[in-house]
Structure formats: C-alpha cells, structure tokens
Amino acid sequence: MENNFTDQEQSRRAKLAKLIEEGNDPFKIERFERNFNSLTFKDKYKDRSKEELHECTDEIKIAGRVMAIRQTFAVIKDFYGPVQLYINKKTCKPEIWQLFSKTLDIGDIVGVVGTPMKTNTGECTVKIVDLVILSKSLKPLPEKFHGLQDEEVRARKRYLDLIMNSESMETFVLRSKIVSLIREYLNGLGYLEVETPILQSILGGAAARPFVTHHNTLDREYYLRIATELALKKLIVGGFEKVYEIGRNFRNEGMDATHNPEFTSIEGYTAYTSMEDVMDLLENIFKYVTKNINKEKFEYKGVNLDFTQKFKRVNMVDMVKETTGVDFSQINSTEEAIKVAKEKNIELLPHEKNRGHIINKFFETFCEELCVQPTFVYGHPIEVSPLAKKNPKDPRYTNRFELFICGKEYANAFSELNDPIDQKQRFLDQLKEKDLGNDEANEMDNDFIEALEYGLPPTGGFGLGIDRLVMLLTGNTTIRNVLLFPHMRDEK
C-alpha cells in the first residue's frame, strides 16, 4: 500500500534521511543527561539580571519538544512547561547553526547544552552551545494559532491534546493529585489498600449490565467486575477492619457525559461503624481533598459550591413528599403506589412495579436535580438496596445513602447487610427481578453468603466515583475530558 505523504511529511522524512546519512540517526540515541528542567531552570535564574547572566558560564543541559521556531529563537516544552532557546550564528559551531536553521522542525524532541541568559524583555533563556535531535517528528503538530480545539480529536489522540493544550495536562496532573490525597487521608486513618479480582464468576456488588469474557484454560465465562464490594467485605470477614481499593470497574452500558464503559472508583469498608459514620468519613474526604487543592469554594455549572459547610442530610421519602406532595409513608400497598406513579406520568418497567422501586423513581424524576450543594440522601427502599442493612425501626427501608452534588450522584454507601439469611432472600428477590427483565439485577452468590455465615461485624461501606469527582474539581462537564483514553465510537 502506497503512503500518500503531505509535502510537510516528505520534507521531514528527507531531513531524517540526511541525519541518518551523516551518522546522526536520532532514533539510535538512548539517553540525554539533563541537569535542569524548565521549572528548575527558571527558578534558579529568574532573579538574576541580564548583566549578571551575561557573565554566567553555568552549563545548562535541558531537553524538550520544539513548540516554536522564530529566526534565532525557539521554544521547547517539557512536562513542567516551556523554556526559550537562543542561538547566535556568529558564535556557535557552523554544524549547530545548520542543524538549528535547516533541519529542526516544530515537534522535534531535542537536547540542548548551553548557558543561561536573559532577553531584553527579561525572559530566562538558554543560549545554545550544543544541540542534538533526540527524536524526529515525522508529522507536523496542529497549527499553533488554533491549537487542537476539536473535542473528538482531543479525546481520540490524547497525546496530541497533551502536547498542544496545557489545560489538559493540568487536568490529568490534578487528577493524580486528587487520587493521591484520597489515599493519603485514608492511609492516615489506618486503612489498608488492597487489590481484588477483576475477573469474577458471579455478577454482584452493584446494579449494572456486565461485560462477559471467556477463560480458555478453564473453558468458562467470567464477568469483568462491576464493583469491588463483595470481595472487600469478605476481607472484613477475614479480620481486616479498614480496607479500600481504588481500581477499574466495567459496566456494559451507554456512553454519555457522565458514563464510560470502564471507570475508576474507590470502595472503602470499616468494621464496627454505621451509615452515619460513613457519612462523616465521606464528608471529611471531600473536605480534605478540596482544601489541599484550594477548591473549597468554586463555581461548577453556574453554581457556587461550598465544601466548608456541613453536608446536608435528607430522607428520601421526606424529600419526595416535600417536592411532589406524595407521602409514601402513608402509602403501603403496591396498588396505591402504582396509582400515584400513573398520576405523575411515571413509566414503570415490569420489575419496577412495587412500592420501593416507585419511591426511587419518584426521587430520580423529581428530586435528584434539586440536590445542588453536597447532599446525603438516605433511607432507600429495600427493593433497590439488596446489599444494605434494614432500618431496624422500619424494615421497608435500608440504612443506605447516596451523595448528590449539582443533581448528580457521586457516592453510594450503607450499613452493610451482615445477616446471611436476609442476604440470601435478597438475592432470591433479585433473581425474580431478573426474570421480569431487570438485566442489572444481582445474581445468587453462595460463596458470599457462606462468608457471611462465618460472621461479618457491623460494617459501614462506601463507593465513590473518581472520574465524576475529578470532573467536578477540574470544572469539566464531560467524563471523556478527565479520562486519558476514553472509549470512543468508531470514526465514520
């Protein structure tokens, strides 16, 4: 198949061929020793005057990608930012001038040896003494003035996005810091980070449609995990008292602004704690992270959020009553619940035709979007909470809560169900829902029930979506902007 190279690409390949012919093949170079990066270079010399640096003979060894070339000046960029280069034709070696003026292209990665100087505008600059091309860019970068604006291309070719858009690089650096801060906070409280299997034989731990894969040696089907919950709770049975896992989960569902088929979450479990304790823990995690990245108060989607205040706590049934006027504390039968759902034009799937699912539908339809400031919504019906402990005062509900911010769910948590007899019945109820068409229902997990039969202490657990948290704290409104490699539909 014949390559149709553009004029630019042909020119760059010709320059590469000349470098190879002269014995300067950049792709044979294995390393370049640096003693500065763009940040440390500027920090060291920013307070020195132009006159002082004129006499300075310090040797600067620095490397990066060429982002601009203008006569005798160039700009290279490394991980920490840009730095300017200057070359003097009269004082440098002829072969270095030739390399700079005739061979160098925007996009090339270079190593530079030089001395520090300042321009008339006071910019810290490296005066080139020696120059080597470490990697020849055979394709031109996007045109500098417009940069890389196409969101589709930015997501598909993240490497180009990172090269051209400093705000994208900052987003992913901040993402890493956010995750590190969560670890730091939990580790400081004595939590142990663990790892659990991604390939699972039973579908459980959440309500979601799974990916299925085949293990050739065992000749059996496995699910890619939809949650880490059940394995982590087995560790609490085994004697761990504070555990968490940060990792990928996989759900075979649609893609939109807040959903990607694979995503990162953290789940944490603490023995001898209640739902209220988990509320406090989650609130403190948010406060610790936002304080340490200076985002305690900020605007998101036109809303001024304040993480210095205590998070609001509301009961689901109470909020539904306040918003819609429908009081489910007075509605006890399925028939009554279906009737009010019909009156409010709520469509129900076959497995949703029960009081608990209808309460949840009411909340999702009328109340979610009203949870703007950080809000814990608790008191979920038992029908939609197969792994949560019953509320001892009213067994129709569970000691479960979700955290909502700007109308979106960020965390799900509860007092864990530790009664193996009750848990088995909940799984049986889930199987009935599956028969009614709920392809997100849990399966019967006899191994987990057996673990509970050995005794799970009272335990509080939570799951927090890392991707949505990063979206919130970086001001992004679409999930693919906070994933280095989001899943994309095929190009047409």
Coordinates of C-alpha atoms in Angstrom, one line a residue:
M1 CA 0.0 0.0 0.0
E2 CA 1.5 3.3 -1.1
N3 CA 1.8 6.1 1.5
N4 CA 0.4 9.5 0.5
F5 CA 2.7 11.8 2.4
T6 CA 2.0 15.6 2.5
D7 CA 4.7 18.0 1.5
Q8 CA 5.5 18.6 5.1
E9 CA 5.8 14.9 5.8
Q10 CA 8.0 14.3 2.8
S11 CA 10.2 17.2 3.9
R12 CA 10.6 15.8 7.4
R13 CA 11.4 12.3 6.1
A14 CA 14.1 13.8 3.8
K15 CA 15.6 15.6 6.8
L16 CA 15.6 12.4 8.8
A17 CA 17.3 10.6 5.9
K18 CA 20.0 13.3 5.8
L19 CA 20.6 12.9 9.5
I20 CA 21.0 9.2 9.2
E21 CA 23.3 9.6 6.2
E22 CA 25.5 11.9 8.3
G23 CA 25.6 9.4 11.2
N24 CA 23.2 11.3 13.4
D25 CA 20.2 8.9 13.4
P26 CA 18.1 10.4 16.3
F27 CA 16.4 7.1 16.9
K28 CA 19.6 5.4 17.9
I29 CA 20.1 7.8 20.8
E30 CA 19.2 6.1 24.1
R31 CA 19.6 8.9 26.7
F32 CA 20.3 12.6 27.3
E33 CA 21.6 13.6 30.6
R34 CA 19.8 16.7 32.0
N35 CA 20.7 18.9 34.9
F36 CA 17.6 21.2 34.6
N37 CA 14.0 21.1 33.6
S38 CA 12.0 24.2 32.5
L39 CA 10.8 24.8 36.1
T40 CA 14.1 24.4 37.9
F41 CA 15.9 26.5 35.3
K42 CA 13.6 29.4 35.6
D43 CA 13.5 29.2 39.4
K44 CA 17.3 29.4 39.6
Y45 CA 17.8 32.3 37.3
K46 CA 14.6 34.3 37.5
D47 CA 16.0 36.8 40.0
R48 CA 19.4 37.3 38.2
S49 CA 19.8 40.4 36.0
K50 CA 20.6 40.3 32.3
E51 CA 24.0 41.7 33.1
E52 CA 24.7 39.1 35.7
L53 CA 23.8 36.3 33.4
H54 CA 25.9 37.8 30.6
E55 CA 28.9 36.8 32.6
C56 CA 27.5 33.5 33.8
T57 CA 29.1 30.3 32.5
D58 CA 26.9 27.7 34.2
E59 CA 26.3 24.7 32.0
I60 CA 22.6 24.1 31.3
K61 CA 21.5 20.7 30.0
I62 CA 17.8 20.6 29.2
A63 CA 15.5 18.7 26.8
G64 CA 12.0 19.0 25.4
R65 CA 9.7 19.2 22.4
V66 CA 10.2 22.1 19.9
M67 CA 6.9 24.2 20.0
A68 CA 8.0 27.3 18.1
I69 CA 10.9 28.5 15.9
R70 CA 11.4 32.1 15.1
Q71 CA 14.7 33.2 13.3
T72 CA 17.3 32.7 16.1
F73 CA 14.8 31.8 18.8
A74 CA 12.9 28.6 19.6
V75 CA 10.7 27.4 22.4
I76 CA 10.8 23.9 23.8
K77 CA 8.4 22.4 26.2
D78 CA 8.9 19.6 28.8
F79 CA 6.5 18.2 31.4
Y80 CA 6.8 21.4 33.6
G81 CA 6.3 24.0 30.9
P82 CA 8.0 26.0 28.1
V83 CA 11.5 27.4 28.0
Q84 CA 13.1 29.7 25.4
L85 CA 16.2 28.9 23.4
Y86 CA 18.5 31.4 21.6
I87 CA 21.3 30.7 19.1
N88 CA 23.9 33.1 17.9
K89 CA 25.1 32.3 14.4
K90 CA 28.4 34.1 14.8
T91 CA 29.5 32.3 18.0
C92 CA 28.1 28.8 17.6
K93 CA 29.6 26.0 15.7
P94 CA 28.6 26.0 12.0
E95 CA 27.1 22.5 12.2
I96 CA 24.9 23.5 15.1
W97 CA 23.6 26.6 13.2
Q98 CA 23.0 24.3 10.2
L99 CA 21.0 21.9 12.4
F100 CA 19.0 24.6 14.0
S101 CA 18.2 26.6 10.8
K102 CA 17.9 23.9 8.2
T103 CA 16.9 20.6 9.9
L104 CA 14.9 21.4 13.0
D105 CA 11.1 21.2 12.8
I106 CA 8.4 22.1 15.2
G107 CA 7.6 18.9 17.0
D108 CA 11.1 17.5 17.2
I109 CA 12.4 16.5 20.6
V110 CA 15.8 18.0 21.3
G111 CA 18.6 18.0 23.9
V112 CA 20.3 21.3 24.4
V113 CA 23.6 22.3 26.2
G114 CA 24.0 26.0 26.8
T115 CA 24.4 28.9 29.2
P116 CA 21.7 31.0 30.9
M117 CA 20.8 34.4 29.6
K118 CA 18.0 36.9 29.7
T119 CA 16.5 38.7 26.8
N120 CA 15.6 42.5 26.7
T121 CA 12.1 41.5 27.9
G122 CA 13.6 39.7 30.9
E123 CA 12.8 36.2 29.8
C124 CA 15.0 33.4 31.1
T125 CA 16.6 31.8 28.0
V126 CA 19.1 29.1 27.2
K127 CA 21.8 30.2 24.8
I128 CA 22.6 27.2 22.7
V129 CA 26.2 25.9 22.7
D130 CA 25.3 22.3 21.5
L131 CA 22.1 20.8 20.1
V132 CA 21.1 17.3 19.3
I133 CA 17.8 16.0 17.8
L134 CA 16.7 13.1 20.0
S135 CA 13.5 12.2 18.1
K136 CA 12.4 13.5 14.7
S137 CA 8.8 14.4 14.4
L138 CA 7.6 13.0 11.1
K139 CA 4.2 14.6 11.3
P140 CA 3.5 18.3 11.9
L141 CA 1.8 19.4 15.0
P142 CA -1.6 21.1 14.7
E143 CA -1.4 24.7 13.6
K144 CA -0.3 26.7 16.7
F145 CA -2.8 29.6 16.4
H146 CA -5.9 27.4 16.5
G147 CA -4.2 24.7 18.6
L148 CA -6.2 21.5 18.9
Q149 CA -9.8 22.5 19.6
D150 CA -11.8 19.6 18.2
E151 CA -13.1 17.7 21.2
E152 CA -13.4 14.5 19.2
V153 CA -9.8 14.6 18.1
R154 CA -8.6 15.6 21.5
A155 CA -10.1 12.5 23.1
R156 CA -9.0 10.1 20.3
K157 CA -5.5 11.4 20.2
R158 CA -4.8 12.3 23.8
Y159 CA -1.1 12.6 23.1
L160 CA -1.7 15.5 20.8
D161 CA -4.1 17.1 23.2
L162 CA -1.4 16.9 25.9
I163 CA 1.2 18.4 23.6
M164 CA -1.0 21.3 22.4
N165 CA -3.2 22.1 25.4
S166 CA -1.6 22.9 28.7
E167 CA -5.1 22.8 30.5
S168 CA -5.4 19.2 29.6
M169 CA -2.1 18.4 31.1
E170 CA -3.1 20.3 34.2
T171 CA -6.3 18.3 34.4
F172 CA -4.6 15.0 34.5
V173 CA -1.9 16.1 36.9
L174 CA -4.6 17.3 39.2
R175 CA -6.4 14.0 38.8
S176 CA -3.4 12.2 40.0
K177 CA -3.1 14.6 43.0
I178 CA -6.8 14.1 43.9
V179 CA -6.3 10.3 44.0
S180 CA -3.1 10.6 46.0
L181 CA -4.8 12.9 48.5
I182 CA -7.6 10.3 49.0
R183 CA -5.0 7.6 49.6
E184 CA -3.1 9.9 51.9
Y185 CA -6.2 10.7 54.0
L186 CA -7.3 7.0 54.3
N187 CA -3.8 5.7 55.0
G188 CA -3.5 8.3 57.7
L189 CA -6.6 6.8 59.4
G190 CA -5.1 3.3 59.3
Y191 CA -6.8 2.0 56.2
L192 CA -5.1 -0.7 54.1
E193 CA -5.2 -0.5 50.3
V194 CA -5.9 -3.9 48.7
E195 CA -6.5 -5.4 45.3
T196 CA -9.3 -7.8 44.4
P197 CA -10.0 -9.8 41.2
I198 CA -11.3 -8.2 38.0
L199 CA -12.5 -11.5 36.6
Q200 CA -15.5 -12.7 38.6
S201 CA -17.7 -15.7 38.2
I202 CA -20.7 -14.1 39.9
L203 CA -22.4 -10.8 39.0
G204 CA -22.8 -8.7 42.1
G205 CA -21.9 -5.7 44.2
A206 CA -24.0 -3.2 42.1
A207 CA -26.9 -3.0 39.7
A208 CA -25.3 -3.0 36.2
R209 CA -25.1 -4.9 33.0
P210 CA -21.7 -6.7 32.7
F211 CA -19.1 -7.4 30.1
V212 CA -18.6 -11.1 29.6
T213 CA -15.3 -12.8 28.7
H214 CA -14.1 -16.4 28.2
H215 CA -11.3 -18.1 30.0
N216 CA -9.8 -20.6 27.6
T217 CA -8.0 -22.8 30.1
L218 CA -11.0 -23.2 32.4
D219 CA -13.4 -23.1 29.5
R220 CA -15.9 -20.9 31.3
E221 CA -17.4 -17.5 31.1
Y222 CA -16.3 -14.7 33.5
Y223 CA -17.6 -11.2 34.1
L224 CA -15.4 -8.2 34.2
R225 CA -16.3 -6.8 37.7
I226 CA -18.9 -4.2 38.0
A227 CA -17.9 -3.4 41.6
T228 CA -15.4 -4.5 44.2
E229 CA -17.9 -4.7 47.1
L230 CA -18.3 -8.4 47.8
A231 CA -14.6 -9.3 47.7
L232 CA -13.8 -6.4 50.1
K233 CA -16.5 -7.4 52.5
K234 CA -15.0 -10.9 52.6
L235 CA -11.8 -9.3 53.8
I236 CA -13.7 -7.7 56.7
V237 CA -15.0 -11.2 57.5
G238 CA -11.3 -12.4 57.4
G239 CA -10.3 -9.9 60.0
F240 CA -9.2 -6.7 58.2
E241 CA -11.0 -3.8 59.8
K242 CA -10.3 -0.9 57.5
V243 CA -9.8 -1.6 53.7
Y244 CA -10.2 0.2 50.5
E245 CA -9.5 -0.3 46.8
I246 CA -9.0 2.2 44.0
G247 CA -9.5 0.5 40.7
R248 CA -11.3 0.0 37.4
N249 CA -14.8 -1.3 37.1
F250 CA -16.6 -2.3 33.9
R251 CA -20.2 -1.8 33.0
N252 CA -21.7 -2.7 29.6
E253 CA -23.9 0.4 29.4
G254 CA -24.3 3.5 27.4
M255 CA -21.8 6.3 27.0
D256 CA -22.7 9.9 27.8
A257 CA -21.3 13.0 29.5
T258 CA -21.0 11.1 32.9
H259 CA -20.7 7.4 31.8
N260 CA -17.8 5.5 30.3
P261 CA -17.8 1.6 30.0
E262 CA -14.7 1.4 32.2
F263 CA -14.3 3.8 35.1
T264 CA -12.4 4.3 38.3
S265 CA -13.9 4.2 41.7
I266 CA -12.9 3.8 45.3
E267 CA -14.7 1.5 47.7
G268 CA -13.9 1.5 51.4
Y269 CA -15.1 -0.6 54.3
T270 CA -14.8 -0.1 58.0
A271 CA -15.7 -2.6 60.7
Y272 CA -17.8 -1.6 63.7
T273 CA -19.2 1.5 62.0
S274 CA -22.6 2.7 60.9
M275 CA -24.1 4.6 58.0
E276 CA -23.7 7.9 59.9
D277 CA -20.0 7.2 60.5
V278 CA -19.6 6.6 56.7
M279 CA -21.3 10.0 56.0
D280 CA -18.8 11.6 58.3
L281 CA -15.9 9.8 56.5
L282 CA -17.0 10.8 53.0
E283 CA -17.6 14.4 54.0
N284 CA -14.1 14.5 55.5
I285 CA -12.6 13.0 52.4
F286 CA -14.2 15.7 50.3
K287 CA -13.1 18.5 52.7
Y288 CA -9.5 17.2 52.9
V289 CA -9.2 17.0 49.1
T290 CA -10.8 20.3 48.3
K291 CA -8.8 22.1 51.0
N292 CA -5.5 20.7 49.7
I293 CA -6.1 21.7 46.1
N294 CA -7.5 25.1 47.1
K295 CA -11.0 24.3 45.8
E296 CA -13.1 24.6 49.0
K297 CA -15.4 27.2 47.3
F298 CA -15.8 27.3 43.5
E299 CA -18.3 27.5 40.7
Y300 CA -19.4 24.5 38.7
K301 CA -22.1 24.6 36.0
G302 CA -23.0 28.1 37.1
V303 CA -23.5 27.0 40.8
N304 CA -21.3 28.3 43.6
L305 CA -20.4 25.3 45.7
D306 CA -19.1 25.4 49.3
F307 CA -17.3 22.5 50.8
T308 CA -16.5 24.3 54.0
Q309 CA -20.1 23.8 55.2
K310 CA -21.6 20.7 56.7
F311 CA -23.2 18.5 54.1
K312 CA -27.0 18.5 54.1
R313 CA -28.7 15.2 55.1
V314 CA -32.2 14.5 53.9
N315 CA -34.6 11.5 54.0
M316 CA -35.6 10.2 50.6
V317 CA -39.3 9.8 51.4
D318 CA -39.4 13.2 53.1
M319 CA -37.8 14.9 50.1
V320 CA -40.3 13.2 47.7
K321 CA -43.2 14.4 49.9
E322 CA -41.8 18.0 50.0
T323 CA -41.2 18.1 46.3
T324 CA -44.3 16.3 44.9
G325 CA -46.8 16.3 47.7
V326 CA -46.9 12.5 47.6
D327 CA -46.4 11.0 51.1
F328 CA -45.1 7.4 50.7
S329 CA -45.1 7.0 54.5
Q330 CA -48.9 6.8 54.1
I331 CA -48.8 4.6 51.0
N332 CA -48.4 0.9 52.0
S333 CA -49.7 -1.1 49.1
T334 CA -48.3 -1.7 45.6
E335 CA -51.6 -0.8 44.1
E336 CA -51.6 2.6 45.7
A337 CA -48.0 3.2 44.6
I338 CA -48.7 2.2 41.0
K339 CA -51.7 4.5 41.0
V340 CA -49.8 7.6 42.1
A341 CA -47.0 6.8 39.7
K342 CA -49.5 6.8 36.9
E343 CA -51.0 10.1 38.1
K344 CA -47.5 11.6 37.9
N345 CA -46.8 10.1 34.4
I346 CA -44.0 7.9 35.7
E347 CA -43.5 4.9 33.4
L348 CA -42.7 1.6 35.1
L349 CA -40.9 -1.4 33.8
P350 CA -42.3 -4.8 34.9
H351 CA -39.7 -5.3 37.7
E352 CA -40.4 -1.7 38.9
K353 CA -44.0 -2.3 39.8
N354 CA -43.5 -2.3 43.5
R355 CA -43.6 0.3 46.2
G356 CA -39.8 0.5 46.7
H357 CA -38.9 1.0 43.0
I358 CA -41.6 3.6 42.6
I359 CA -40.3 5.6 45.5
N360 CA -36.9 5.5 43.9
K361 CA -38.4 6.5 40.5
F362 CA -40.1 9.5 42.2
F363 CA -36.8 10.6 43.7
E364 CA -34.9 10.2 40.4
T365 CA -37.6 12.0 38.4
F366 CA -38.4 14.9 40.7
C367 CA -35.7 15.3 43.4
E368 CA -32.2 14.5 42.2
E369 CA -31.7 17.7 40.3
L370 CA -32.7 19.7 43.4
C371 CA -29.7 18.4 45.3
V372 CA -27.2 21.1 44.3
Q373 CA -25.0 21.7 47.3
P374 CA -23.4 18.4 48.7
T375 CA -26.4 16.4 50.0
F376 CA -26.6 13.0 51.6
V377 CA -29.9 11.4 50.7
Y378 CA -30.7 8.4 52.9
G379 CA -33.5 5.9 53.6
H380 CA -33.6 3.9 50.3
P381 CA -36.3 1.3 50.0
I382 CA -35.2 -2.3 50.5
E383 CA -36.2 -3.3 46.9
V384 CA -33.4 -1.1 45.4
S385 CA -30.8 -1.9 48.1
P386 CA -30.1 -5.7 48.0
L387 CA -26.8 -5.4 50.0
A388 CA -27.8 -2.8 52.6
K389 CA -28.9 -3.5 56.2
K390 CA -32.6 -2.9 57.0
N391 CA -33.6 0.1 59.1
P392 CA -34.5 -1.5 62.4
K393 CA -37.3 1.0 63.0
D394 CA -38.9 0.4 59.6
P395 CA -37.7 -2.7 57.7
R396 CA -39.2 -1.4 54.4
Y397 CA -36.2 0.9 54.2
T398 CA -32.4 0.4 54.5
N399 CA -29.6 2.3 56.2
R400 CA -28.3 3.5 52.8
F401 CA -27.4 6.9 51.4
E402 CA -26.2 8.5 48.2
L403 CA -24.2 11.7 47.9
F404 CA -25.5 14.2 45.3
I405 CA -23.9 17.4 44.1
C406 CA -25.3 19.5 41.3
G407 CA -28.0 16.9 40.7
K408 CA -25.6 14.0 40.1
E409 CA -24.7 11.0 42.2
Y410 CA -21.1 10.9 43.4
A411 CA -21.2 8.2 46.1
N412 CA -23.3 5.3 47.3
A413 CA -22.9 3.9 50.8
F414 CA -24.6 2.0 53.6
S415 CA -24.5 -0.1 56.7
E416 CA -23.6 -3.4 55.2
L417 CA -26.1 -6.3 55.4
N418 CA -24.4 -8.9 57.5
D419 CA -27.3 -11.3 58.1
P420 CA -26.7 -14.3 55.8
I421 CA -30.3 -15.4 55.9
D422 CA -31.6 -12.0 54.9
Q423 CA -28.9 -11.7 52.3
K424 CA -29.9 -15.0 50.7
Q425 CA -33.5 -13.8 50.5
R426 CA -32.4 -10.5 48.9
F427 CA -30.5 -12.4 46.2
L428 CA -33.6 -14.6 45.6
D429 CA -35.6 -11.4 45.2
Q430 CA -33.0 -10.1 42.7
L431 CA -33.4 -13.3 40.7
K432 CA -37.1 -12.7 40.5
E433 CA -36.4 -9.2 39.1
K434 CA -34.0 -10.7 36.6
D435 CA -36.9 -13.0 35.4
L436 CA -39.0 -9.8 35.0
G437 CA -36.4 -8.3 32.7
N438 CA -34.1 -6.5 35.0
D439 CA -30.7 -7.3 33.4
E440 CA -28.9 -5.2 36.1
A441 CA -30.1 -7.4 39.0
N442 CA -27.6 -9.2 41.2
E443 CA -27.1 -13.0 40.9
M444 CA -27.1 -15.6 43.7
D445 CA -23.6 -15.6 45.3
N446 CA -23.5 -18.6 47.5
D447 CA -19.8 -18.1 48.3
F448 CA -20.5 -14.6 49.6
I449 CA -23.4 -15.9 51.7
E450 CA -21.1 -18.6 53.1
A451 CA -18.6 -15.9 54.1
L452 CA -21.4 -14.0 55.9
E453 CA -22.3 -17.2 57.8
Y454 CA -18.8 -17.1 59.4
G455 CA -19.7 -13.6 60.7
L456 CA -19.3 -10.1 59.3
P457 CA -19.1 -7.5 62.0
P458 CA -21.3 -4.4 61.7
T459 CA -19.6 -2.6 58.8
G460 CA -20.0 0.7 57.0
G461 CA -19.0 0.9 53.4
F462 CA -18.9 3.4 50.5
G463 CA -18.2 3.6 46.8
L464 CA -17.1 6.9 45.3
G465 CA -16.7 7.6 41.6
I466 CA -13.3 9.1 41.0
D467 CA -14.0 10.2 37.4
R468 CA -17.0 12.3 38.4
L469 CA -15.1 13.7 41.4
V470 CA -12.3 14.8 39.0
M471 CA -14.9 16.3 36.6
L472 CA -16.3 18.3 39.5
L473 CA -12.9 19.6 40.8
T474 CA -11.4 20.4 37.4
G475 CA -14.5 22.1 36.0
N476 CA -15.2 19.6 33.3
T477 CA -18.7 18.7 32.2
T478 CA -17.9 15.6 30.2
I479 CA -16.2 12.4 31.5
R480 CA -14.0 11.9 28.5
N481 CA -12.1 15.1 29.3
V482 CA -10.9 13.5 32.6
L483 CA -10.0 10.1 31.1
L484 CA -6.7 9.8 29.4
F485 CA -8.1 7.2 27.0
P486 CA -11.9 7.3 26.9
H487 CA -13.8 4.8 24.8
M488 CA -15.0 6.3 21.5
R489 CA -17.3 5.2 18.8
D490 CA -15.6 4.2 15.5
E491 CA -14.7 7.0 13.2
K492 CA -17.0 7.3 10.2

